[in-house]
Every structure is written in structure tokens, then in C-alpha cells.
Amino acid sequence: MERSVDRASQEMLDRAKQAERQTVWDRFEQQDPQCKFGSEGLCCRVCHMGPCRIIDKKSPAGVCGADADTIAARNLARMIAAGAAAHSDHGRDVAHALLLAAGGGGDYKVQDPLKLRQVARDYGIAVDGADDAQVAKAVAERALADFGQQEGELALTERAPARRVALWRKLGITPRGIDREVVEIMHRTTMGVDTDYRNIIRQGLRCSLADGWGGSMIATDLQDVLFGTPSPLRAQVNLGVLDQEMVNIIVHGHEPTLSEVVVAAAHDPELQKLARDKGAKGINVAGICCTANEILMRHGVPIAGNFLQQELAMMTGAVDVMMVDVQCVMPALSDLARHYHTKLVTTSPKAKIPGVEHVEFSEERAMEVGKEIVRRAVENFDQREGAPFIPKEKMDLVGGFTAESVFNFLGGTYRSTYRPLNDAIMDGRLRGAAGVVGCNHPAITHDWAHIEMAKELIKNDVLVVTTGCSAIADAKAGLLRPEVAFELAGKGLQEICETVGIPPVLHLGSCVDNSRILMVLSNMVAEGGLGEDISDLPVAGAAPEWMSEKAVAIGFYFVASGVYTVLGSGFPIAGSQNLTKLLTEELEEEVGGRFAFEGDPVKAAQLMIEHIEAKRKALKLREPMYA
Ligand code: SF4
Ligand code: MSK
């Protein structure tokens, strides 16, 4: 129970202990004590004169003279660059798939022509008289060009409120090209270049914006174009979605270009028949991590679990294939798979694991690869060793909200507008809104911080939007059911949920879909009545259990967009007081957003509520109706 609040995970952890299997939690304990220099940001190994570490009086600077501020800022900036690279490379692959679809090649087709035209318009591409293929080609080429663009500004940054766009220009942090900003961080943080921690962080902000309003936004938008824009739907979550009598395929990772075709291939009549011939009742696809969120949002495919459940899912002995692509895939799965019949299959040329079967995916051969993976799972069904152990726990959820659908929803079918949301905030029925996102971390009781934070926020009439592993944690706890509003939400939020039929916690998708939250914020400003900029809005963000470099990039683009953002554990920068002060205090002056670090999720929620209240006061809004 110290390790997880999730019953299914607790049961599997018991099994792991009995079977003497190691998990991420055990390996985390083995690392104790973790290196203090690393965790405080005071270790530098960017050149071969090092590694250098800063010890107050004994060695206050590295061999080259770099001090604690420089070293901590360089390390952090490199985390932003890595996170932005990961999201953006994902976006690049989706743009490539759209280009294929436009040319009639590959197995993808444009599923949302309306969104395609919307994106085209935002890129300034003329759409009148052009057919879908022509528009898709122009959009894909334009999006691909964003990665290599050297000068000018990323077009999608113009989706932000005018005042924000002007501020970015004034500060010189409007991203020029996606790859360029990543490369520039790598250059600036190499030996003997940028040593001014403020200047390094400024480039960090710029690079993060290239992720949020660039690479991630491209990924989200073009996935909607190719695979369909999600709309609210019902589904189920947790390890109990695995089915003993079915062939179970787990898709794990991030990019829906492959998981989409695996979902389609699982319906292939020939493979279905093969499954029945093998004695299975059918083929069951379930997801882990963000690719799970992608196929949940669009198809209602069940989610087996979040980041810390990847090993536990395999330990059920019910997974016939675990297919992985990129990001958040623990290499430990490879050793673990040796103890079970599960076939672990890597698919991305960018992400192989020694000793693991590799079925290489390419967008050009998507369905062929999808079918091959499903076939391997079906053929592995009768290789199970004994009866699987599948925890019973599963929970219903409503997911599939987007910047477009969620508040069209609030506006009612015939009034697609953010007006009712803004009005609800202005008249005090809703206090504000919060985005709670991010990973799990073995140092924090699994799912606990996500759930407790969300509960505290909704209790106080703060509407919560969520993505990534946070959304999965909330879903398992039942917070994504509309009826939970009556048990846990404040009276104002209850009224909204009842009128519109939505849950008090809205699932907006995967990690790249944090760009949907940026669009929600922009749309709220555009609707009017809540200020002129994102930093005026009574909103806040949080990542209570973050662990990935991607979360660092996300945190930075929220702050750079004007959002107060609370992290469950601090960045590895505690060794630099100046940098800590910059990020948690001074940045607000510059960009209107700042970070706070608070490990207690209820206290963190209180900080967010205090911030929301301060913004309400500044806007001279009424006292919350049900304070
Ligand atoms: Fe040491 Fe400076 Fe080299 Fe870093 S860049 S490893 S601080 S000498
Ligand atoms: S999957 S980045 S553990 S949210 Fe996006 Fe979850 Fe964090 Fe990976």
C-alpha cells in the first residue's frame, strides 16, 4: 500500500513478491541513496575535463570555472531539449504519415476533413477549391517545414492570444523552428558557450514553446486529421480489462500511427478466425501509457494501466504480446518477459532492446506490420504457462474530450461556444480550471498524488482537465465518471456536470495532447470576460508525480504561456538558489507564469486554488458562489 493506492497494482505487487520478481519499486530502492550532486543539479559531464561536481567551499566551480548556477541551468535546459525532441519527433512522424495519406500511399486516410481545413487555415493555406488530398499535402509539407525552419516564427504560435504573442516577441522567445530551438540548447550548453543561467533558461522557454505550440500541437492536430478528432465516449480502465479467454495484446508507448493499425488489424476476420481456432474467444487490445490514451480517446479501447503498471501487466501471464514503440518503455521488461510466455516486441527503428524481438514498423507498411503483430499474439495464445492471474479491478470512464468538443458540449449542441464556461467562472459557479497531468514516480505512492489533488480541486469547484498517466490514475479511481460529481465535486461544479452530463475531471488525451489544454486556454481568452492573456485566467497547472524529461518541457511551455504550475517534486536544481529563485519567483514578472514545488498534493491543490483566487480578484470577479 505504500507503493500504490491502486488495488489491482497492490495485488500484482503481492504476486511479484511471492514470485521474487523485481519491479521498478525494488530497483528504485536499490538506487538509494541517489547521488546528491545529480539530484541537486550540481554534476557536470559536458566535457572530458569533468565530470565536475560543485561542493560549496571545496570546489565551488568546475575545472572550466562553471559555477552551480551555470551547471544546474545547463542540465535543466538539456532536459527541456530532450523532452521537446521526443514530442516533436512524434509530431514529425505523424506529419510524414499525413503526407503519405495525401499521396494515396500507405494505409492511412484523412478521417477529419473539417479539422484538416481548420489547420490549413491556421497555416494560411488557401483551401477553397482544393480537394482533401491537395489540402492534406499542403498541410503535411507545411508542418514538416516547421521542423527545419530557420528564421521567422512557428505559425501555430499565433493561436495564442495576441497579447501573449506580442510578449513572446518582446522577450525574443518566439520559436523560429522546432529543430532549431532544440539544437540551439545543445549548442549553448556545450563546454564554454552560454554560462548565464538566465540566458540559458530563456532559450529553454523558447525551446519549450517550440514543443507546446509546435511539435506537440502538430502531433495532436494531424492525429485528429488522420485518425479522427475524439468525441466523448465510454470505456474501461485497469488490469481487469485483460481477458483470460481472449488473446491479449498490450500496446505500450506513444505513437498512434502503429497502435491505430493494430486496433484495426485485431478486427481482421482471418486473424479473428485464427484466434478462435487457437481456442480464444477473440482478440482483446488494451493500452499502457499514452498510446493507450490515444486509442481510448478515438475508439474506446480499454486501458490496462499507466506508467508504473507496465511490469505488473506482464506479470499477469495473460499478455500474449506486449508491443512497444517509443518513450516510457522500461528496458526491465526484457528480463521480465523471460519469466512469462509474453512476447515483447519492439517496433521502432529508434527504440530497440537487446535480445527482444523486433518487428520494424514503417508508415509505408503500417497494416502489414499491424497484422504481423496481431498474428504473433494469436499464435502465442496457446503457449501460456498455467492459468493467468488477472486482478478483477476495472473501472468505467468517460473520455474523449478535446478543445473543440468539451466546451461545444458545455455550450450545448447548437451553441458551440466557450461562453457558458466563461460565464460559469465569471458568476462564480466555477472557481476556475486546472490542468493536472504527467507521469508516475516510484518515490511517490503510485496514483495517490494525482487522485488526491484532483479530488481537492473538484471539491473546491475547480474543473479539472487531465492527460497522460494522470488521466489514467484518475480514471482508475472513478473520477472520470459523470456521477462522481455528486459524491466529490463542490456544489457549483456539480450543477455544471449535471446540466451538461460531463465528469468533473475531463480526459483530454495523451502527453502531446497537453497542446489541447493550451488551445482551451486560448479559446477562453478569445471568448472574452476573463482578461486579455492566458496569465489573466483563473487557472493553474500541475504535474504531481512527474518523472520524464518530457514533463520538464511541458512544465516550461505552460509557464512560458503564463500558467502557474505546481510540481510534486522539484526540478534537479536545488543546488542553485539563484536558478530556483528565477523559476519559482522572478519568472512571473517576465512571462506571467512560474513554478512551485510541493510534494503534498492537497497543499499543492491549495496553492493552485490560492492562485486562482488571486486571478479572480485581479479580474474583479464575484466571490465564488459556494465558497
Ligand atoms: Fe567540468 Fe566545465 Fe567540463 Fe562541465 S564543462 S565537465 S564544469 S570542465
Ligand atoms: S506516458 S511521459 S509516464 S505521463 Fe506519456 Fe505517462 Fe509521463 Fe510517459
mmCIF file of N, CA and C in Angstrom, residues 22-28 252-254 288-289 306-315 322-337 344-346 351-354 356 439-443 446 469 547:
data_model
loop_
_atom_site.group_PDB
_atom_site.id
_atom_site.type_symbol
_atom_site.label_atom_id
_atom_site.label_comp_id
_atom_site.label_asym_id
_atom_site.label_seq_id
_atom_site.Cartn_x
_atom_site.Cartn_y
_atom_site.Cartn_z
ATOM 1 N N GLN A 22 11.500 -8.745 -9.508
ATOM 2 C CA GLN A 22 11.818 -7.335 -9.230
ATOM 3 C C GLN A 22 10.899 -6.408 -9.998
ATOM 4 N N THR A 23 10.591 -5.287 -9.394
ATOM 5 C CA THR A 23 9.830 -4.268 -10.112
ATOM 6 C C THR A 23 10.583 -2.947 -10.027
ATOM 7 N N VAL A 24 10.016 -1.963 -10.683
ATOM 8 C CA VAL A 24 10.587 -0.620 -10.675
ATOM 9 C C VAL A 24 10.766 -0.101 -9.250
ATOM 10 N N TRP A 25 9.853 -0.505 -8.345
ATOM 11 C CA TRP A 25 9.950 -0.029 -6.959
ATOM 12 C C TRP A 25 11.197 -0.613 -6.270
ATOM 13 N N ASP A 26 11.455 -1.906 -6.546
ATOM 14 C CA ASP A 26 12.641 -2.542 -5.943
ATOM 15 C C ASP A 26 13.916 -1.891 -6.471
ATOM 16 N N ARG A 27 13.951 -1.673 -7.762
ATOM 17 C CA ARG A 27 15.164 -1.074 -8.338
ATOM 18 C C ARG A 27 15.349 0.349 -7.827
ATOM 19 N N PHE A 28 14.233 1.033 -7.598
ATOM 20 C CA PHE A 28 14.324 2.388 -7.038
ATOM 21 C C PHE A 28 14.970 2.332 -5.650
ATOM 22 N N HIS A 252 1.986 -0.358 -25.984
ATOM 23 C CA HIS A 252 2.604 0.474 -24.948
ATOM 24 C C HIS A 252 3.581 1.433 -25.624
ATOM 25 N N GLY A 253 3.514 2.677 -25.240
ATOM 26 C CA GLY A 253 4.388 3.672 -25.841
ATOM 27 C C GLY A 253 3.594 4.924 -26.162
ATOM 28 N N HIS A 254 3.832 5.486 -27.321
ATOM 29 C CA HIS A 254 3.248 6.808 -27.562
ATOM 30 C C HIS A 254 2.614 7.091 -28.904
ATOM 31 N N ILE A 288 -1.201 0.762 -22.572
ATOM 32 C CA ILE A 288 -0.470 1.263 -21.389
ATOM 33 C C ILE A 288 0.166 2.588 -21.806
ATOM 34 N N CYS A 289 0.228 3.527 -20.889
ATOM 35 C CA CYS A 289 0.825 4.845 -21.142
ATOM 36 C C CYS A 289 0.066 5.595 -22.236
ATOM 37 N N ASN A 306 -1.210 2.599 -16.221
ATOM 38 C CA ASN A 306 -0.300 3.701 -16.529
ATOM 39 C C ASN A 306 1.155 3.273 -16.331
ATOM 40 N N PHE A 307 2.034 4.258 -16.340
ATOM 41 C CA PHE A 307 3.479 4.004 -16.425
ATOM 42 C C PHE A 307 3.979 2.924 -15.455
ATOM 43 N N LEU A 308 3.600 3.035 -14.176
ATOM 44 C CA LEU A 308 4.143 2.093 -13.193
ATOM 45 C C LEU A 308 3.487 0.717 -13.257
ATOM 46 N N GLN A 309 2.533 0.534 -14.150
ATOM 47 C CA GLN A 309 1.869 -0.769 -14.245
ATOM 48 C C GLN A 309 2.384 -1.625 -15.396
ATOM 49 N N GLN A 310 3.391 -1.148 -16.143
ATOM 50 C CA GLN A 310 3.801 -1.908 -17.326
ATOM 51 C C GLN A 310 4.342 -3.293 -16.962
ATOM 52 N N GLU A 311 5.141 -3.369 -15.883
ATOM 53 C CA GLU A 311 5.652 -4.684 -15.492
ATOM 54 C C GLU A 311 4.534 -5.541 -14.890
ATOM 55 N N LEU A 312 3.649 -4.889 -14.141
ATOM 56 C CA LEU A 312 2.580 -5.623 -13.458
ATOM 57 C C LEU A 312 1.648 -6.273 -14.478
ATOM 58 N N ALA A 313 1.432 -5.586 -15.594
ATOM 59 C CA ALA A 313 0.567 -6.147 -16.640
ATOM 60 C C ALA A 313 1.184 -7.433 -17.180
ATOM 61 N N MET A 314 2.493 -7.395 -17.402
ATOM 62 C CA MET A 314 3.143 -8.593 -17.939
ATOM 63 C C MET A 314 3.080 -9.746 -16.936
ATOM 64 N N MET A 315 3.160 -9.403 -15.636
ATOM 65 C CA MET A 315 3.167 -10.443 -14.602
ATOM 66 C C MET A 315 1.826 -11.165 -14.464
ATOM 67 N N MET A 322 3.238 -7.933 -25.871
ATOM 68 C CA MET A 322 3.322 -6.536 -25.459
ATOM 69 C C MET A 322 4.139 -5.825 -26.526
ATOM 70 N N MET A 323 3.464 -4.976 -27.264
ATOM 71 C CA MET A 323 4.105 -4.273 -28.361
ATOM 72 C C MET A 323 4.495 -2.874 -27.903
ATOM 73 N N VAL A 324 5.747 -2.512 -28.068
ATOM 74 C CA VAL A 324 6.187 -1.197 -27.611
ATOM 75 C C VAL A 324 6.728 -0.393 -28.783
ATOM 76 N N ASP A 325 6.596 0.934 -28.692
ATOM 77 C CA ASP A 325 7.215 1.763 -29.731
ATOM 78 C C ASP A 325 8.253 2.680 -29.094
ATOM 79 N N VAL A 326 7.868 3.896 -28.736
ATOM 80 C CA VAL A 326 8.858 4.820 -28.186
ATOM 81 C C VAL A 326 8.350 5.453 -26.890
ATOM 82 N N GLN A 327 9.280 5.798 -26.014
ATOM 83 C CA GLN A 327 9.061 6.607 -24.807
ATOM 84 C C GLN A 327 8.342 5.861 -23.680
ATOM 85 N N CYS A 328 8.939 5.972 -22.487
ATOM 86 C CA CYS A 328 8.368 5.456 -21.242
ATOM 87 C C CYS A 328 8.316 3.928 -21.187
ATOM 88 N N VAL A 329 9.072 3.281 -22.050
ATOM 89 C CA VAL A 329 9.132 1.820 -22.059
ATOM 90 C C VAL A 329 10.333 1.398 -21.214
ATOM 91 N N MET A 330 10.095 0.666 -20.119
ATOM 92 C CA MET A 330 11.216 0.287 -19.242
ATOM 93 C C MET A 330 11.989 -0.874 -19.860
ATOM 94 N N PRO A 331 13.303 -0.728 -19.982
ATOM 95 C CA PRO A 331 14.089 -1.844 -20.516
ATOM 96 C C PRO A 331 13.980 -3.099 -19.650
ATOM 97 N N ALA A 332 13.569 -2.932 -18.387
ATOM 98 C CA ALA A 332 13.411 -4.079 -17.483
ATOM 99 C C ALA A 332 12.403 -5.088 -18.024
ATOM 100 N N LEU A 333 11.520 -4.656 -18.924
ATOM 101 C CA LEU A 333 10.512 -5.568 -19.472
ATOM 102 C C LEU A 333 11.162 -6.765 -20.148
ATOM 103 N N SER A 334 12.342 -6.515 -20.710
ATOM 104 C CA SER A 334 13.015 -7.564 -21.455
ATOM 105 C C SER A 334 13.352 -8.756 -20.548
ATOM 106 N N ASP A 335 13.957 -8.507 -19.400
ATOM 107 C CA ASP A 335 14.276 -9.581 -18.451
ATOM 108 C C ASP A 335 13.020 -10.243 -17.924
ATOM 109 N N LEU A 336 12.048 -9.409 -17.604
ATOM 110 C CA LEU A 336 10.805 -9.914 -17.034
ATOM 111 C C LEU A 336 10.120 -10.874 -18.006
ATOM 112 N N ALA A 337 10.150 -10.512 -19.296
ATOM 113 C CA ALA A 337 9.456 -11.319 -20.306
ATOM 114 C C ALA A 337 10.009 -12.748 -20.347
ATOM 115 N N LEU A 344 7.567 -9.914 -26.031
ATOM 116 C CA LEU A 344 7.785 -8.468 -26.052
ATOM 117 C C LEU A 344 8.297 -8.137 -27.450
ATOM 118 N N VAL A 345 7.688 -7.154 -28.098
ATOM 119 C CA VAL A 345 8.061 -6.835 -29.475
ATOM 120 C C VAL A 345 8.356 -5.346 -29.589
ATOM 121 N N THR A 346 9.570 -5.022 -29.985
ATOM 122 C CA THR A 346 9.871 -3.618 -30.276
ATOM 123 C C THR A 346 9.516 -3.359 -31.737
ATOM 124 N N ALA A 351 14.062 2.567 -31.362
ATOM 125 C CA ALA A 351 13.979 2.054 -29.988
ATOM 126 C C ALA A 351 14.005 0.532 -29.974
ATOM 127 N N LYS A 352 15.216 -0.027 -29.970
ATOM 128 C CA LYS A 352 15.356 -1.482 -29.858
ATOM 129 C C LYS A 352 15.827 -1.827 -28.447
ATOM 130 N N ILE A 353 15.579 -3.058 -28.015
ATOM 131 C CA ILE A 353 16.061 -3.526 -26.703
ATOM 132 C C ILE A 353 16.837 -4.817 -26.965
ATOM 133 N N PRO A 354 18.057 -4.924 -26.467
ATOM 134 C CA PRO A 354 18.846 -6.122 -26.740
ATOM 135 C C PRO A 354 18.085 -7.400 -26.377
ATOM 136 N N VAL A 356 15.401 -8.584 -27.639
ATOM 137 C CA VAL A 356 13.947 -8.535 -27.796
ATOM 138 C C VAL A 356 13.599 -8.594 -29.287
ATOM 139 N N CYS A 439 3.286 11.995 -15.229
ATOM 140 C CA CYS A 439 3.658 10.588 -15.102
ATOM 141 C C CYS A 439 3.333 10.028 -13.721
ATOM 142 N N ASN A 440 3.894 8.832 -13.464
ATOM 143 C CA ASN A 440 4.036 8.283 -12.110
ATOM 144 C C ASN A 440 5.517 8.275 -11.764
ATOM 145 N N HIS A 441 5.787 8.249 -10.454
ATOM 146 C CA HIS A 441 7.171 8.223 -9.984
ATOM 147 C C HIS A 441 7.229 7.268 -8.790
ATOM 148 N N PRO A 442 8.174 6.301 -8.794
ATOM 149 C CA PRO A 442 8.170 5.318 -7.706
ATOM 150 C C PRO A 442 8.460 5.910 -6.325
ATOM 151 N N ALA A 443 8.932 7.155 -6.256
ATOM 152 C CA ALA A 443 9.158 7.775 -4.948
ATOM 153 C C ALA A 443 7.841 8.233 -4.332
ATOM 154 N N HIS A 446 2.068 5.386 -5.900
ATOM 155 C CA HIS A 446 1.501 5.334 -7.259
ATOM 156 C C HIS A 446 0.048 5.823 -7.306
ATOM 157 N N CYS A 469 -0.574 9.888 -17.883
ATOM 158 C CA CYS A 469 -0.744 8.893 -16.826
ATOM 159 C C CYS A 469 -1.594 9.425 -15.683
ATOM 160 N N MET A 547 8.111 12.427 -13.866
ATOM 161 C CA MET A 547 9.451 11.821 -13.874
ATOM 162 C C MET A 547 10.181 12.070 -15.191
#
